[in-house]
CSV table of C-alpha atoms in Angstrom, one decimal:
chain,number,residue,atom,x,y,z
H,48,MET,CA,0.0,0.0,0.0
H,49,LYS,CA,1.4,3.4,-1.0
H,50,SER,CA,2.0,6.1,1.6
H,51,SER,CA,0.2,9.4,1.3
H,52,GLN,CA,3.5,11.0,0.2
H,53,GLU,CA,3.9,8.5,-2.6
H,54,ALA,CA,0.2,9.0,-3.6
H,55,ASP,CA,0.7,12.8,-3.7
H,56,GLY,CA,3.8,12.4,-5.8
H,57,ASP,CA,1.9,10.2,-8.3
H,58,ALA,CA,-0.9,12.7,-8.5
H,59,PHE,CA,1.5,15.5,-9.1
H,60,SER,CA,3.2,13.6,-11.9
H,61,THR,CA,-0.1,12.8,-13.5
H,62,SER,CA,-1.2,16.4,-13.3
H,63,LEU,CA,2.1,17.6,-14.7
H,64,SER,CA,1.9,15.0,-17.6
H,65,ASP,CA,-1.7,16.2,-18.3
H,66,LEU,CA,-0.6,19.8,-18.3
H,67,MET,CA,2.3,19.1,-20.7
H,68,ALA,CA,0.1,17.1,-23.0
H,69,GLY,CA,-2.4,19.9,-23.0
H,70,LEU,CA,0.3,22.5,-23.8
H,71,LEU,CA,1.7,20.3,-26.6
H,72,GLY,CA,-1.8,20.0,-28.1
H,73,VAL,CA,-2.2,23.8,-28.0
H,74,PHE,CA,1.2,24.2,-29.6
H,75,VAL,CA,0.3,21.8,-32.4
H,76,LEU,CA,-3.0,23.6,-33.1
H,77,ALA,CA,-1.3,27.0,-33.1
H,78,LEU,CA,1.4,25.7,-35.4
H,79,ALA,CA,-1.1,24.2,-37.8
H,80,TYR,CA,-3.1,27.5,-37.8
H,81,PHE,CA,0.2,29.4,-38.5
H,82,MET,CA,1.1,27.1,-41.3
H,83,LEU,CA,-2.3,27.4,-42.9
H,84,ASN,CA,-2.1,31.2,-42.8
H,85,VAL,CA,1.4,31.2,-44.3
H,86,GLY,CA,0.2,28.9,-47.0
H,87,ASP,CA,-2.8,31.2,-47.7
H,88,ILE,CA,-0.5,34.3,-47.8
H,89,GLN,CA,1.9,32.6,-50.2
H,90,ASN,CA,-0.9,31.6,-52.4
H,91,GLN,CA,-2.2,35.2,-52.4
H,92,TYR,CA,1.2,36.5,-53.3
H,93,THR,CA,1.5,34.0,-56.2
H,94,GLY,CA,-2.0,34.9,-57.3
H,95,ASN,CA,-1.2,38.6,-57.1
H,96,THR,CA,1.9,38.1,-59.3
H,97,GLU,CA,0.0,36.1,-61.9
H,98,LYS,CA,-2.8,38.6,-61.9
H,99,ARG,CA,-0.4,41.5,-62.3
H,100,ASN,CA,1.4,39.8,-65.2
H,101,ALA,CA,-1.8,39.1,-66.9
H,102,MET,CA,-2.9,42.7,-66.6
H,103,LEU,CA,0.5,44.0,-68.0
H,104,LYS,CA,0.1,41.6,-71.0
H,105,GLU,CA,-3.4,42.8,-71.6
H,106,ILE,CA,-2.3,46.5,-71.6
H,107,LYS,CA,0.6,45.6,-73.9
H,108,ALA,CA,-1.7,43.8,-76.3
H,109,GLU,CA,-4.2,46.7,-76.4
H,110,MET,CA,-1.4,49.3,-77.0
H,111,LYS,CA,-0.2,47.1,-79.8
H,112,GLN,CA,-3.5,47.8,-81.6
H,113,TYR,CA,-2.3,51.5,-81.7
H,114,ASP,CA,1.0,50.4,-83.1
H,115,VAL,CA,2.7,51.2,-79.8
H,116,ASP,CA,5.0,48.4,-78.8
H,117,ILE,CA,5.6,49.0,-75.1
H,118,GLN,CA,7.9,46.7,-73.1
H,119,ILE,CA,6.9,44.8,-70.0
H,120,VAL,CA,9.2,43.5,-67.3
H,121,GLU,CA,7.2,40.8,-65.5
H,122,ASP,CA,9.4,40.1,-62.6
H,123,GLN,CA,9.3,43.8,-61.6
H,124,GLY,CA,5.7,44.5,-62.6
H,125,ILE,CA,6.8,47.2,-65.0
H,126,ILE,CA,5.5,48.7,-68.2
H,127,ARG,CA,8.4,50.5,-69.9
H,128,ILE,CA,8.3,53.3,-72.4
H,129,PRO,CA,11.6,54.4,-74.0
H,130,ALA,CA,12.1,58.2,-73.3
H,131,GLY,CA,12.7,58.7,-77.0
H,132,VAL,CA,9.1,57.8,-77.7
H,133,LEU,CA,7.8,60.7,-75.5
H,134,PHE,CA,10.5,63.4,-75.2
H,135,GLU,CA,13.2,65.1,-77.2
H,136,SER,CA,16.7,64.7,-76.0
H,137,GLY,CA,17.3,66.6,-72.7
H,138,GLU,CA,13.7,67.8,-72.5
H,139,ALA,CA,10.7,67.0,-70.3
H,140,ASP,CA,7.9,68.4,-72.5
H,141,ILE,CA,6.1,65.6,-74.2
H,142,ASN,CA,6.4,65.8,-78.0
H,143,GLY,CA,3.6,65.4,-80.5
H,144,GLU,CA,4.0,61.7,-81.1
H,145,GLY,CA,4.4,61.1,-77.4
H,146,ALA,CA,1.2,63.0,-76.6
H,147,GLU,CA,-0.7,60.7,-78.9
H,148,HIS,CA,0.7,57.6,-77.2
H,149,ILE,CA,0.0,58.9,-73.7
H,150,ASN,CA,-3.6,59.6,-74.8
H,151,GLU,CA,-4.0,56.1,-76.0
H,152,LEU,CA,-2.4,54.7,-72.9
H,153,SER,CA,-4.7,56.7,-70.7
H,154,GLN,CA,-7.7,55.1,-72.3
H,155,VAL,CA,-6.3,51.6,-72.1
H,156,LEU,CA,-5.2,51.9,-68.5
H,157,TYR,CA,-8.6,53.0,-67.4
H,158,ARG,CA,-10.4,50.2,-69.3
H,159,VAL,CA,-8.1,47.5,-67.9
H,160,LEU,CA,-8.0,48.8,-64.3
H,161,GLN,CA,-11.8,48.9,-64.3
H,162,GLU,CA,-12.3,45.3,-65.4
H,163,ASP,CA,-13.8,43.1,-62.7
H,164,THR,CA,-10.7,40.9,-62.7
H,165,TYR,CA,-8.4,43.7,-61.7
H,166,LYS,CA,-10.6,46.2,-59.9
H,167,ASN,CA,-9.4,47.0,-56.4
H,168,SER,CA,-6.4,44.7,-56.8
H,169,VAL,CA,-3.8,47.4,-57.6
H,170,ASP,CA,-2.3,49.3,-54.7
H,171,THR,CA,-0.1,51.8,-56.5
H,172,ILE,CA,1.1,52.6,-60.0
H,173,PHE,CA,4.4,54.5,-59.7
H,174,ILE,CA,5.3,56.5,-62.7
H,175,GLU,CA,9.1,56.7,-62.7
H,176,GLY,CA,11.4,58.9,-64.7
H,177,HIS,CA,15.0,57.6,-65.6
H,178,THR,CA,17.8,59.2,-67.5
H,179,ASP,CA,21.3,58.1,-68.6
H,180,SER,CA,24.4,59.3,-66.9
H,181,ASP,CA,25.3,62.1,-69.3
H,182,PRO,CA,25.4,65.3,-67.1
H,183,ILE,CA,23.2,68.2,-67.8
H,184,GLU,CA,25.2,71.4,-68.5
H,185,ASN,CA,23.9,75.0,-68.6
H,186,HIS,CA,20.3,74.0,-69.2
H,187,PRO,CA,17.9,76.9,-68.6
H,188,ARG,CA,15.3,74.7,-66.8
H,189,TYR,CA,17.0,71.6,-65.4
H,190,ARG,CA,19.9,71.7,-62.9
H,191,SER,CA,20.6,68.0,-63.1
H,192,ASN,CA,19.2,64.7,-64.3
H,193,TRP,CA,17.2,64.6,-61.0
H,194,ASP,CA,15.2,67.6,-62.2
H,195,LEU,CA,14.8,66.2,-65.7
H,196,SER,CA,13.7,62.7,-64.7
H,197,THR,CA,11.3,64.0,-62.1
H,198,GLU,CA,9.7,66.5,-64.4
H,199,ARG,CA,9.3,63.8,-67.1
H,200,ALA,CA,7.5,61.6,-64.6
H,201,ILE,CA,5.3,64.5,-63.5
H,202,ASN,CA,4.5,65.5,-67.0
H,203,THR,CA,3.6,61.9,-68.0
H,204,LEU,CA,1.2,61.6,-65.1
H,205,THR,CA,-0.3,65.1,-65.8
H,206,LYS,CA,-0.9,64.2,-69.4
H,207,LEU,CA,-2.4,60.8,-68.5
H,208,GLU,CA,-4.9,62.5,-66.2
H,209,GLU,CA,-5.6,65.4,-68.6
H,210,ASP,CA,-6.5,62.9,-71.4
H,211,ASN,CA,-8.7,60.8,-69.2
H,212,GLU,CA,-9.9,62.6,-66.1
H,213,SER,CA,-11.4,59.4,-64.7
H,214,LEU,CA,-7.9,58.2,-63.9
H,215,LYS,CA,-7.8,60.9,-61.2
H,216,GLN,CA,-10.7,59.2,-59.4
H,217,LEU,CA,-9.1,55.8,-59.2
H,218,LYS,CA,-8.4,54.7,-55.7
H,219,ASN,CA,-7.1,51.5,-54.2
H,220,ALA,CA,-9.0,49.2,-51.9
H,221,VAL,CA,-8.2,51.4,-48.8
H,222,GLY,CA,-9.2,54.6,-50.5
H,223,ASN,CA,-5.8,56.0,-51.5
H,224,PRO,CA,-5.1,57.4,-55.0
H,225,ILE,CA,-3.5,54.8,-57.3
H,226,PHE,CA,-1.0,57.0,-59.1
H,227,SER,CA,2.2,58.4,-57.8
H,228,CYS,CA,5.4,59.6,-59.5
H,229,SER,CA,9.1,60.0,-58.9
H,230,GLY,CA,12.4,60.6,-60.6
H,231,TYR,CA,15.6,58.6,-60.3
H,232,ALA,CA,18.0,60.3,-62.6
H,233,ASP,CA,20.7,57.8,-63.6
H,234,THR,CA,20.7,55.8,-60.3
H,235,ARG,CA,18.7,52.8,-61.6
H,236,PRO,CA,20.2,51.9,-64.9
H,237,VAL,CA,19.0,48.8,-66.8
H,238,THR,CA,22.4,48.5,-68.5
H,239,THR,CA,26.0,49.7,-67.8
H,240,ASP,CA,27.0,49.2,-71.4
H,241,GLU,CA,27.9,52.6,-72.7
H,242,GLU,CA,26.8,51.7,-76.2
H,243,ARG,CA,23.3,50.8,-75.0
H,244,LYS,CA,22.9,53.7,-72.5
H,245,ALA,CA,19.8,54.9,-74.5
H,246,GLU,CA,17.9,52.1,-72.8
H,247,ASN,CA,18.4,53.8,-69.5
H,248,ARG,CA,16.4,56.8,-70.7
H,249,ARG,CA,12.8,55.7,-70.0
H,250,ILE,CA,9.5,56.1,-68.2
H,251,ASP,CA,8.6,53.1,-66.1
H,252,LEU,CA,5.1,52.4,-64.8
H,253,ARG,CA,5.6,50.1,-61.8
H,254,PHE,CA,2.5,48.2,-60.7
H,255,THR,CA,2.2,47.1,-57.0
H,256,MET,CA,-0.7,44.9,-55.9
H,257,MET,CA,-2.7,45.1,-52.7
H,258,PRO,CA,-0.9,43.1,-50.0
H,259,PRO,CA,-2.4,39.7,-49.0
H,260,LYS,CA,-4.8,39.6,-46.1
H,261,GLU,CA,-4.4,37.2,-43.1
H,262,SER,CA,-6.9,34.4,-43.2
H,263,SER,CA,-9.9,34.9,-40.9
H,264,ARG,CA,-10.4,31.2,-40.2
């Protein structure tokens, strides 16, 4: 027959074992919930990337109907327009041919962004101005490539919204304006090959999608 001290020890061991088993069960459930959420978020990121790439391809295809062969960079979510299509060398005023292309792009952008498939899925479209590394010297308006690239981005956005005022009303899922702009001068080249430096002179439209939401399960 066990003494009361031994019985108390057995009861304590049993209680401790039950507690540890219970904690292990809670841990397993929490880990399973976490892994499910991670999987959901990964799937949403993958879905966002696929949706963004499909959208870029659709915009490119529609612009092709206007004989405008824009470039897309899928892994960065970019529509790329060579600066020579829109601007004269060293200038930020959109030229005549460029104005036509911007007008066409404004209509295509609005149509595609309003499609049920893509509506409310875009967070921001950054309009980015880029130049090559040739310095600006004695220009009456631009002190540097920073000024030039930034004004090119601003003028592109202004022209888009002038040609299609509905673009001004577009907001993302949390109510913020979709469009933004910035200038990077020559700090983000696509090539360091001097013979191909014209490729660095460009306007990029960078599409970012709304971030995934944590599962509510």
